[in-house]
PDB file of C-alpha atoms and ligand atoms in Angstrom:
ATOM      1  CA  MET A   1     -16.689  42.053  35.294  1.00  0.00           C
ATOM      2  CA  SER A   2     -17.436  40.998  31.894  1.00  0.00           C
ATOM      3  CA  ALA A   3     -20.494  42.095  29.926  1.00  0.00           C
ATOM      4  CA  SER A   4     -23.621  39.873  29.533  1.00  0.00           C
ATOM      5  CA  GLY A   5     -24.162  38.065  26.100  1.00  0.00           C
ATOM      6  CA  THR A   6     -26.957  39.337  23.315  1.00  0.00           C
ATOM      7  CA  LEU A   7     -30.426  37.589  23.104  1.00  0.00           C
ATOM      8  CA  TYR A   8     -31.508  36.951  19.667  1.00  0.00           C
ATOM      9  CA  VAL A   9     -34.695  35.741  18.333  1.00  0.00           C
ATOM     10  CA  ILE A  10     -34.186  34.364  15.204  1.00  0.00           C
ATOM     11  CA  SER A  11     -37.402  33.670  13.030  1.00  0.00           C
ATOM     12  CA  ALA A  12     -37.881  32.436   9.797  1.00  0.00           C
ATOM     13  CA  PRO A  13     -40.833  29.758   8.179  1.00  0.00           C
ATOM     14  CA  SER A  14     -40.351  26.584   8.622  1.00  0.00           C
ATOM     15  CA  GLY A  15     -37.914  25.284   6.540  1.00  0.00           C
ATOM     16  CA  ALA A  16     -35.907  28.609   5.686  1.00  0.00           C
ATOM     17  CA  GLY A  17     -33.287  27.254   7.517  1.00  0.00           C
ATOM     18  CA  LYS A  18     -32.417  29.016  10.952  1.00  0.00           C
ATOM     19  CA  SER A  19     -31.537  25.542  12.605  1.00  0.00           C
ATOM     20  CA  SER A  20     -28.870  25.116   9.958  1.00  0.00           C
ATOM     21  CA  LEU A  21     -27.836  28.007  10.238  1.00  0.00           C
ATOM     22  CA  ILE A  22     -27.573  28.510  14.000  1.00  0.00           C
ATOM     23  CA  LYS A  23     -25.741  24.882  14.095  1.00  0.00           C
ATOM     24  CA  ALA A  24     -23.148  25.593  11.595  1.00  0.00           C
ATOM     25  CA  TYR A  25     -22.600  29.677  14.307  1.00  0.00           C
ATOM     26  CA  LEU A  26     -22.610  27.628  17.290  1.00  0.00           C
ATOM     27  CA  LYS A  27     -19.681  25.299  16.154  1.00  0.00           C
ATOM     28  CA  GLN A  28     -17.476  27.877  14.544  1.00  0.00           C
ATOM     29  CA  ALA A  29     -18.691  30.559  16.946  1.00  0.00           C
ATOM     30  CA  VAL A  30     -15.444  32.929  18.524  1.00  0.00           C
ATOM     31  CA  ALA A  31     -16.976  34.189  21.138  1.00  0.00           C
ATOM     32  CA  LYS A  32     -19.295  32.107  23.854  1.00  0.00           C
ATOM     33  CA  ALA A  33     -23.267  31.381  22.363  1.00  0.00           C
ATOM     34  CA  ALA A  34     -25.798  28.868  22.975  1.00  0.00           C
ATOM     35  CA  VAL A  35     -28.962  28.127  21.602  1.00  0.00           C
ATOM     36  CA  SER A  36     -32.277  28.094  24.088  1.00  0.00           C
ATOM     37  CA  VAL A  37     -33.754  24.524  24.342  1.00  0.00           C
ATOM     38  CA  SER A  38     -37.572  25.112  24.425  1.00  0.00           C
ATOM     39  CA  HIS A  39     -40.081  23.651  25.855  1.00  0.00           C
ATOM     40  CA  THR A  40     -42.906  22.184  23.280  1.00  0.00           C
ATOM     41  CA  THR A  41     -46.359  19.606  23.539  1.00  0.00           C
ATOM     42  CA  ARG A  42     -45.482  18.509  19.796  1.00  0.00           C
ATOM     43  CA  SER A  43     -43.820  14.975  19.167  1.00  0.00           C
ATOM     44  CA  PRO A  44     -40.372  14.178  18.886  1.00  0.00           C
ATOM     45  CA  ARG A  45     -38.788  14.205  14.805  1.00  0.00           C
ATOM     46  CA  PRO A  46     -36.964  11.126  13.988  1.00  0.00           C
ATOM     47  CA  GLY A  47     -33.499  12.212  15.921  1.00  0.00           C
ATOM     48  CA  GLU A  48     -34.866  14.399  18.016  1.00  0.00           C
ATOM     49  CA  ILE A  49     -33.823  14.132  21.496  1.00  0.00           C
ATOM     50  CA  ASP A  50     -35.815  15.230  24.518  1.00  0.00           C
ATOM     51  CA  GLY A  51     -33.232  18.013  26.699  1.00  0.00           C
ATOM     52  CA  GLU A  52     -30.961  19.119  23.518  1.00  0.00           C
ATOM     53  CA  HIS A  53     -33.163  20.072  20.317  1.00  0.00           C
ATOM     54  CA  TYR A  54     -36.092  20.741  22.711  1.00  0.00           C
ATOM     55  CA  HIS A  55     -38.351  19.801  26.469  1.00  0.00           C
ATOM     56  CA  PHE A  56     -40.852  17.719  24.888  1.00  0.00           C
ATOM     57  CA  VAL A  57     -43.546  17.613  27.220  1.00  0.00           C
ATOM     58  CA  ASP A  58     -48.164  16.741  27.326  1.00  0.00           C
ATOM     59  CA  HIS A  59     -50.240  19.392  27.394  1.00  0.00           C
ATOM     60  CA  ALA A  60     -50.879  19.588  30.871  1.00  0.00           C
ATOM     61  CA  LYS A  61     -47.271  19.751  31.922  1.00  0.00           C
ATOM     62  CA  PHE A  62     -47.387  23.289  29.450  1.00  0.00           C
ATOM     63  CA  GLU A  63     -50.307  24.369  31.090  1.00  0.00           C
ATOM     64  CA  ASP A  64     -48.869  24.118  34.374  1.00  0.00           C
ATOM     65  CA  MET A  65     -45.762  25.868  33.502  1.00  0.00           C
ATOM     66  CA  ILE A  66     -47.787  28.826  32.479  1.00  0.00           C
ATOM     67  CA  GLU A  67     -49.213  28.833  35.707  1.00  0.00           C
ATOM     68  CA  GLN A  68     -46.674  29.000  37.571  1.00  0.00           C
ATOM     69  CA  ASP A  69     -45.210  31.507  35.522  1.00  0.00           C
ATOM     70  CA  ASP A  70     -41.873  29.720  34.154  1.00  0.00           C
ATOM     71  CA  PHE A  71     -42.332  31.095  30.586  1.00  0.00           C
ATOM     72  CA  PHE A  72     -40.204  33.928  29.523  1.00  0.00           C
ATOM     73  CA  GLU A  73     -42.291  33.685  26.390  1.00  0.00           C
ATOM     74  CA  TRP A  74     -44.712  31.092  24.944  1.00  0.00           C
ATOM     75  CA  ALA A  75     -46.949  31.057  21.875  1.00  0.00           C
ATOM     76  CA  LYS A  76     -48.992  28.632  19.978  1.00  0.00           C
ATOM     77  CA  VAL A  77     -47.668  27.311  16.720  1.00  0.00           C
ATOM     78  CA  PHE A  78     -49.118  24.878  13.826  1.00  0.00           C
ATOM     79  CA  ASP A  79     -51.852  23.929  17.063  1.00  0.00           C
ATOM     80  CA  ASN A  80     -49.156  22.958  19.616  1.00  0.00           C
ATOM     81  CA  TYR A  81     -47.564  25.179  22.535  1.00  0.00           C
ATOM     82  CA  TYR A  82     -43.819  26.472  22.081  1.00  0.00           C
ATOM     83  CA  GLY A  83     -41.885  27.787  24.808  1.00  0.00           C
ATOM     84  CA  THR A  84     -38.733  29.800  26.564  1.00  0.00           C
ATOM     85  CA  SER A  85     -38.521  28.916  29.808  1.00  0.00           C
ATOM     86  CA  LYS A  86     -36.948  31.732  31.894  1.00  0.00           C
ATOM     87  CA  ALA A  87     -34.506  29.196  33.439  1.00  0.00           C
ATOM     88  CA  ALA A  88     -33.803  28.301  29.649  1.00  0.00           C
ATOM     89  CA  ILE A  89     -31.939  32.338  29.355  1.00  0.00           C
ATOM     90  CA  GLU A  90     -31.457  34.313  32.399  1.00  0.00           C
ATOM     91  CA  GLN A  91     -28.278  32.706  33.596  1.00  0.00           C
ATOM     92  CA  THR A  92     -26.560  31.775  30.114  1.00  0.00           C
ATOM     93  CA  LEU A  93     -26.822  35.619  29.817  1.00  0.00           C
ATOM     94  CA  GLU A  94     -25.277  36.629  33.138  1.00  0.00           C
ATOM     95  CA  GLN A  95     -22.580  33.858  32.133  1.00  0.00           C
ATOM     96  CA  GLY A  96     -21.384  36.390  29.100  1.00  0.00           C
ATOM     97  CA  TYR A  97     -23.221  34.025  26.660  1.00  0.00           C
ATOM     98  CA  ASP A  98     -24.789  35.287  23.291  1.00  0.00           C
ATOM     99  CA  VAL A  99     -28.048  32.881  23.206  1.00  0.00           C
ATOM    100  CA  PHE A 100     -30.487  32.372  20.187  1.00  0.00           C
ATOM    101  CA  LEU A 101     -33.579  31.987  20.855  1.00  0.00           C
ATOM    102  CA  ASP A 102     -35.585  29.977  17.585  1.00  0.00           C
ATOM    103  CA  ILE A 103     -38.806  31.368  17.935  1.00  0.00           C
ATOM    104  CA  ASP A 104     -41.783  32.408  15.555  1.00  0.00           C
ATOM    105  CA  TRP A 105     -42.907  35.629  15.234  1.00  0.00           C
ATOM    106  CA  GLN A 106     -45.399  36.104  18.037  1.00  0.00           C
ATOM    107  CA  GLY A 107     -42.444  34.938  20.322  1.00  0.00           C
ATOM    108  CA  ALA A 108     -40.716  37.677  18.514  1.00  0.00           C
ATOM    109  CA  ARG A 109     -42.354  40.385  19.664  1.00  0.00           C
ATOM    110  CA  GLN A 110     -42.965  39.000  23.025  1.00  0.00           C
ATOM    111  CA  VAL A 111     -39.151  39.312  23.621  1.00  0.00           C
ATOM    112  CA  LYS A 112     -38.603  42.935  22.109  1.00  0.00           C
ATOM    113  CA  GLN A 113     -40.834  43.931  24.769  1.00  0.00           C
ATOM    114  CA  LEU A 114     -39.872  42.241  27.797  1.00  0.00           C
ATOM    115  CA  LYS A 115     -35.870  42.758  26.724  1.00  0.00           C
ATOM    116  CA  PRO A 116     -35.877  45.933  24.082  1.00  0.00           C
ATOM    117  CA  ASP A 117     -31.333  45.784  23.910  1.00  0.00           C
ATOM    118  CA  ALA A 118     -32.493  42.055  22.152  1.00  0.00           C
ATOM    119  CA  LYS A 119     -31.751  41.722  19.081  1.00  0.00           C
ATOM    120  CA  SER A 120     -34.027  39.979  16.069  1.00  0.00           C
ATOM    121  CA  ILE A 121     -32.901  38.484  12.923  1.00  0.00           C
ATOM    122  CA  PHE A 122     -35.299  36.922   9.964  1.00  0.00           C
ATOM    123  CA  ILE A 123     -34.439  34.726   8.009  1.00  0.00           C
ATOM    124  CA  ALA A 124     -36.067  34.400   4.818  1.00  0.00           C
ATOM    125  CA  PRO A 125     -35.439  31.648   1.909  1.00  0.00           C
ATOM    126  CA  PRO A 126     -34.986  32.703  -1.637  1.00  0.00           C
ATOM    127  CA  SER A 127     -38.095  31.562  -3.339  1.00  0.00           C
ATOM    128  CA  GLN A 128     -41.557  29.706  -2.314  1.00  0.00           C
ATOM    129  CA  ALA A 129     -40.226  26.758  -4.539  1.00  0.00           C
ATOM    130  CA  ALA A 130     -36.749  26.693  -2.440  1.00  0.00           C
ATOM    131  CA  LEU A 131     -38.997  26.513   0.981  1.00  0.00           C
ATOM    132  CA  LEU A 132     -41.165  23.597  -0.753  1.00  0.00           C
ATOM    133  CA  THR A 133     -37.935  21.804  -1.836  1.00  0.00           C
ATOM    134  CA  ARG A 134     -36.038  22.091   1.742  1.00  0.00           C
ATOM    135  CA  LEU A 135     -39.055  21.175   3.721  1.00  0.00           C
ATOM    136  CA  LEU A 136     -39.562  18.043   1.512  1.00  0.00           C
ATOM    137  CA  ASN A 137     -35.695  17.260   1.528  1.00  0.00           C
ATOM    138  CA  ARG A 138     -35.814  17.318   5.224  1.00  0.00           C
ATOM    139  CA  ARG A 139     -37.942  14.237   4.940  1.00  0.00           C
ATOM    140  CA  GLN A 140     -39.313  14.794   8.711  1.00  0.00           C
ATOM    141  CA  ASP A 141     -42.545  15.956   8.896  1.00  0.00           C
ATOM    142  CA  SER A 142     -45.450  14.487   7.168  1.00  0.00           C
ATOM    143  CA  GLU A 143     -47.161  15.327   3.543  1.00  0.00           C
ATOM    144  CA  GLU A 144     -49.745  17.453   5.977  1.00  0.00           C
ATOM    145  CA  VAL A 145     -47.608  18.867   8.458  1.00  0.00           C
ATOM    146  CA  ILE A 146     -45.332  20.639   5.301  1.00  0.00           C
ATOM    147  CA  ASN A 147     -48.587  21.569   3.386  1.00  0.00           C
ATOM    148  CA  LYS A 148     -49.956  23.237   6.777  1.00  0.00           C
ATOM    149  CA  ARG A 149     -45.820  24.429   7.781  1.00  0.00           C
ATOM    150  CA  MET A 150     -46.537  25.578   3.823  1.00  0.00           C
ATOM    151  CA  ALA A 151     -49.188  27.978   4.218  1.00  0.00           C
ATOM    152  CA  GLU A 152     -48.040  29.402   7.688  1.00  0.00           C
ATOM    153  CA  ALA A 153     -45.221  30.819   5.833  1.00  0.00           C
ATOM    154  CA  HIS A 154     -46.981  33.510   4.310  1.00  0.00           C
ATOM    155  CA  SER A 155     -47.819  34.900   7.787  1.00  0.00           C
ATOM    156  CA  GLU A 156     -44.181  34.499   8.943  1.00  0.00           C
ATOM    157  CA  ILE A 157     -43.021  36.311   6.297  1.00  0.00           C
ATOM    158  CA  SER A 158     -45.633  39.245   6.627  1.00  0.00           C
ATOM    159  CA  HIS A 159     -43.994  40.530   9.975  1.00  0.00           C
ATOM    160  CA  TYR A 160     -40.328  40.650   8.459  1.00  0.00           C
ATOM    161  CA  THR A 161     -40.236  44.210   8.378  1.00  0.00           C
ATOM    162  CA  GLU A 162     -40.632  44.185  12.436  1.00  0.00           C
ATOM    163  CA  PHE A 163     -36.817  42.374  12.806  1.00  0.00           C
ATOM    164  CA  ASP A 164     -33.356  44.202  13.114  1.00  0.00           C
ATOM    165  CA  TYR A 165     -31.640  42.455  10.361  1.00  0.00           C
ATOM    166  CA  ILE A 166     -33.030  40.159   7.529  1.00  0.00           C
ATOM    167  CA  ILE A 167     -30.705  37.187   5.846  1.00  0.00           C
ATOM    168  CA  VAL A 168     -31.889  35.648   2.878  1.00  0.00           C
ATOM    169  CA  ASN A 169     -30.507  32.448   3.213  1.00  0.00           C
ATOM    170  CA  ASP A 170     -29.710  31.005  -0.432  1.00  0.00           C
ATOM    171  CA  GLU A 171     -25.776  30.246  -0.649  1.00  0.00           C
ATOM    172  CA  PHE A 172     -25.585  28.980   2.898  1.00  0.00           C
ATOM    173  CA  GLU A 173     -22.321  30.097   3.675  1.00  0.00           C
ATOM    174  CA  LEU A 174     -22.818  33.275   2.924  1.00  0.00           C
ATOM    175  CA  ALA A 175     -25.657  34.019   4.974  1.00  0.00           C
ATOM    176  CA  LEU A 176     -23.308  32.435   7.648  1.00  0.00           C
ATOM    177  CA  SER A 177     -20.998  35.115   7.224  1.00  0.00           C
ATOM    178  CA  GLU A 178     -23.878  37.424   7.631  1.00  0.00           C
ATOM    179  CA  LEU A 179     -25.110  36.067  10.657  1.00  0.00           C
ATOM    180  CA  THR A 180     -21.234  35.630  12.398  1.00  0.00           C
ATOM    181  CA  ALA A 181     -21.234  39.437  11.091  1.00  0.00           C
ATOM    182  CA  ILE A 182     -24.055  40.827  13.236  1.00  0.00           C
ATOM    183  CA  LEU A 183     -23.262  38.897  15.924  1.00  0.00           C
ATOM    184  CA  ILE A 184     -19.067  40.211  15.889  1.00  0.00           C
ATOM    185  CA  ALA A 185     -20.468  43.772  15.265  1.00  0.00           C
ATOM    186  CA  ASN A 186     -22.590  43.610  18.174  1.00  0.00           C
ATOM    187  CA  ARG A 187     -19.986  42.611  20.412  1.00  0.00           C
ATOM    188  CA  CYS A 188     -17.748  45.237  19.095  1.00  0.00           C
ATOM    189  CA  SER A 189     -20.915  47.747  20.003  1.00  0.00           C
ATOM    190  CA  GLN A 190     -19.593  51.115  22.610  1.00  0.00           C
ATOM    191  CA  ALA A 191     -21.675  49.824  25.499  1.00  0.00           C
ATOM    192  CA  LYS A 192     -20.559  46.550  25.316  1.00  0.00           C
ATOM    193  CA  GLN A 193     -16.577  46.693  24.893  1.00  0.00           C
ATOM    194  CA  ALA A 194     -17.120  49.521  27.366  1.00  0.00           C
ATOM    195  CA  LYS A 195     -17.805  47.409  30.285  1.00  0.00           C
ATOM    196  CA  LYS A 196     -15.658  44.586  29.101  1.00  0.00           C
ATOM    197  CA  TYR A 197     -12.445  46.994  28.576  1.00  0.00           C
ATOM    198  CA  GLN A 198     -13.335  49.257  31.861  1.00  0.00           C
ATOM    199  CA  ALA A 199     -10.056  48.504  33.281  1.00  0.00           C
ATOM    200  CA  LEU A 200      -7.744  49.150  30.432  1.00  0.00           C
ATOM    201  CA  PHE A 201      -9.719  52.494  29.501  1.00  0.00           C
ATOM    202  CA  ASP A 202      -9.262  53.819  32.976  1.00  0.00           C
ATOM    203  CA  ASP A 203      -5.352  53.001  32.339  1.00  0.00           C
ATOM    204  CA  LEU A 204      -5.547  54.775  29.223  1.00  0.00           C
ATOM    205  CA  LEU A 205      -6.847  57.656  30.680  1.00  0.00           C
ATOM    206  CA  ALA A 206      -4.838  58.084  33.778  1.00  0.00           C
ATOM    207  CA  LYS A 207      -2.544  60.644  34.136  1.00  0.00           C
ATOM    208  CA  GLY A 208       1.253  60.188  34.769  1.00  0.00           C
TER     209      GLY A 208
HETATM  210  P1  GDP B 301     -38.807  24.550  12.285  1.00  0.00           P
HETATM  211  O1  GDP B 301     -39.733  25.722  12.011  1.00  0.00           O
HETATM  212  O2  GDP B 301     -38.810  23.184  11.381  1.00  0.00           O
HETATM  213  O3  GDP B 301     -38.088  24.674  13.012  1.00  0.00           O
HETATM  214  O4  GDP B 301     -39.915  23.955  13.175  1.00  0.00           O
HETATM  215  P2  GDP B 301     -40.242  23.379  14.888  1.00  0.00           P
HETATM  216  O5  GDP B 301     -41.037  22.723  15.002  1.00  0.00           O
HETATM  217  O6  GDP B 301     -38.779  23.653  15.660  1.00  0.00           O
HETATM  218  O7  GDP B 301     -40.338  25.079  15.123  1.00  0.00           O
HETATM  219  C1  GDP B 301     -42.099  25.410  14.961  1.00  0.00           C
HETATM  220  C2  GDP B 301     -42.480  26.912  15.576  1.00  0.00           C
HETATM  221  O8  GDP B 301     -42.305  27.375  16.561  1.00  0.00           O
HETATM  222  C3  GDP B 301     -41.354  27.845  14.683  1.00  0.00           C
HETATM  223  O9  GDP B 301     -41.894  28.868  14.198  1.00  0.00           O
HETATM  224  C4  GDP B 301     -40.597  27.841  16.058  1.00  0.00           C
HETATM  225  O10 GDP B 301     -39.773  29.189  15.649  1.00  0.00           O
HETATM  226  C5  GDP B 301     -41.747  28.392  16.819  1.00  0.00           C
HETATM  227  N1  GDP B 301     -40.314  27.978  18.233  1.00  0.00           N
HETATM  228  C6  GDP B 301     -39.926  27.519  18.499  1.00  0.00           C
HETATM  229  N2  GDP B 301     -39.525  27.241  19.367  1.00  0.00           N
HETATM  230  C7  GDP B 301     -40.121  28.697  20.333  1.00  0.00           C
HETATM  231  C8  GDP B 301     -40.350  29.197  21.360  1.00  0.00           C
HETATM  232  O11 GDP B 301     -39.605  28.869  22.473  1.00  0.00           O
HETATM  233  N3  GDP B 301     -41.578  30.284  21.719  1.00  0.00           N
HETATM  234  C9  GDP B 301     -41.896  30.607  20.777  1.00  0.00           C
HETATM  235  N4  GDP B 301     -42.295  31.640  20.659  1.00  0.00           N
HETATM  236  N5  GDP B 301     -41.877  29.628  19.138  1.00  0.00           N
HETATM  237  C10 GDP B 301     -40.842  28.902  18.997  1.00  0.00           C
HETATM  238  P1  ADP B 302     -35.687  25.229   9.726  1.00  0.00           P
HETATM  239  O1  ADP B 302     -34.945  25.378  10.991  1.00  0.00           O
HETATM  240  O2  ADP B 302     -35.696  27.295   9.385  1.00  0.00           O
HETATM  241  O3  ADP B 302     -36.746  25.241   9.478  1.00  0.00           O
HETATM  242  P2  ADP B 302     -34.002  24.157   8.700  1.00  0.00           P
HETATM  243  O4  ADP B 302     -32.848  24.511   9.023  1.00  0.00           O
HETATM  244  O5  ADP B 302     -34.040  22.601   9.645  1.00  0.00           O
HETATM  245  O6  ADP B 302     -35.018  24.941   8.709  1.00  0.00           O
HETATM  246  O7  ADP B 302     -33.561  23.505   7.442  1.00  0.00           O
HETATM  247  C1  ADP B 302     -34.269  22.648   6.569  1.00  0.00           C
HETATM  248  C2  ADP B 302     -33.555  22.010   5.318  1.00  0.00           C
HETATM  249  O8  ADP B 302     -32.922  23.109   4.245  1.00  0.00           O
HETATM  250  C3  ADP B 302     -32.599  21.623   5.941  1.00  0.00           C
HETATM  251  O9  ADP B 302     -32.831  20.138   5.388  1.00  0.00           O
HETATM  252  C4  ADP B 302     -31.438  22.288   5.400  1.00  0.00           C
HETATM  253  O10 ADP B 302     -30.655  21.286   5.932  1.00  0.00           O
HETATM  254  C5  ADP B 302     -31.707  22.598   4.192  1.00  0.00           C
HETATM  255  N1  ADP B 302     -30.582  24.041   4.089  1.00  0.00           N
HETATM  256  C6  ADP B 302     -30.933  24.805   5.018  1.00  0.00           C
HETATM  257  N2  ADP B 302     -30.393  26.119   4.427  1.00  0.00           N
HETATM  258  C7  ADP B 302     -30.029  25.693   2.755  1.00  0.00           C
HETATM  259  C8  ADP B 302     -29.405  26.153   1.750  1.00  0.00           C
HETATM  260  N3  ADP B 302     -28.603  27.454   1.773  1.00  0.00           N
HETATM  261  N4  ADP B 302     -29.196  25.711   0.780  1.00  0.00           N
HETATM  262  C9  ADP B 302     -29.997  24.840   0.809  1.00  0.00           C
HETATM  263  N5  ADP B 302     -30.724  23.831   1.556  1.00  0.00           N
HETATM  264  C10 ADP B 302     -30.784  24.511   2.975  1.00  0.00           C
HETATM  265  P1  5GP B 303     -40.491  22.436  14.909  1.00  0.00           P
HETATM  266  O1  5GP B 303     -42.119  22.411  14.573  1.00  0.00           O
HETATM  267  O2  5GP B 303     -40.394  22.898  13.027  1.00  0.00           O
HETATM  268  O3  5GP B 303     -39.003  22.209  15.569  1.00  0.00           O
HETATM  269  O4  5GP B 303     -40.807  24.416  14.870  1.00  0.00           O
HETATM  270  C1  5GP B 303     -42.226  25.208  14.492  1.00  0.00           C
HETATM  271  C2  5GP B 303     -41.948  26.503  14.989  1.00  0.00           C
HETATM  272  O5  5GP B 303     -41.823  27.285  16.671  1.00  0.00           O
HETATM  273  C3  5GP B 303     -40.365  27.199  14.049  1.00  0.00           C
HETATM  274  O6  5GP B 303     -40.952  28.405  13.502  1.00  0.00           O
HETATM  275  C4  5GP B 303     -39.750  27.567  15.522  1.00  0.00           C
HETATM  276  O7  5GP B 303     -39.432  28.961  15.764  1.00  0.00           O
HETATM  277  C5  5GP B 303     -40.899  27.683  16.402  1.00  0.00           C
HETATM  278  N1  5GP B 303     -40.873  27.983  18.218  1.00  0.00           N
HETATM  279  C6  5GP B 303     -39.962  26.680  18.390  1.00  0.00           C
HETATM  280  N2  5GP B 303     -39.744  26.865  19.989  1.00  0.00           N
HETATM  281  C7  5GP B 303     -40.061  28.093  20.292  1.00  0.00           C
HETATM  282  C8  5GP B 303     -40.441  28.736  21.359  1.00  0.00           C
HETATM  283  O8  5GP B 303     -40.111  28.570  22.378  1.00  0.00           O
HETATM  284  N3  5GP B 303     -41.258  29.618  21.270  1.00  0.00           N
HETATM  285  C9  5GP B 303     -41.902  30.479  20.026  1.00  0.00           C
HETATM  286  N4  5GP B 303     -42.873  31.056  20.048  1.00  0.00           N
HETATM  287  N5  5GP B 303     -41.724  29.630  18.830  1.00  0.00           N
HETATM  288  C10 5GP B 303     -40.937  28.538  19.147  1.00  0.00           C
END
């Protein structure tokens, strides 16, 4: 039986580049990997597709899902609800995929408690000025929303010591190599390899 995948929590202040890094990694992934599609009550940005970027739902539906215990984790971020449904991750992990959760620090904490073998990665911007420039260049949020996200950045960044790995996303290709290195190294861990190559080791250790 092949080993199940690893759950990766990726957190960062808005605009640090986590979505771009995850997307670029998935394009060139050497092993099976997927990103979990969250549910959110925020409105879609131009170009965002329901079911692909998020499952966009209203407050009533989200609260109903909380009631039904459908969420693996959820949090209120920037006045909206965001959550990872159990359905979004369980089967995919079992099929051997590494699964990325692009979630905030509150969600990261919940995941670490629920699944101690999950790995967490914090993505930092190279400077405050770069963060603001990226949010402005993305041209997808209003000035009011951008100001709110810059104000929230401090709170998100203050949790950086809670993560297993840190990547500073200055030069994009370098940050992408660092992300790739973390995933590959983890795939080579003793626990994963022993499970994946059990038949090989049985054979290597067979007498005669
Ligand atoms: P981004 O920061 O530009 O990627 O903007 P988004 O609107 O996509 O995400 C807003 C915040 O919600 C970020 O801090 C995300 O990490 C967080 N977030 C997104 N999905 C989830 C989720 O499923 N669970 C939790 N806990 N947080 C999430
Ligand atoms: P997040 O998902 O963390 O909110 P995004 O991935 O949407 O961030 O990135 C925010 C903006 O910054 C995007 O316009 C993206 O193209 C740009 N960006 C991401 N990484 C870099 C980088 N290393 N250098 C310059 N711009 C970047
Ligand atoms: P955005 O509105 O820019 O798409 O996301 C804002 C923030 O919400 C980001 O920091 C993102 O990581 C976080 N976020 C998105 N989905 C989830 C989720 O399912 N759970 C949690 N906890 N945070 C999420």
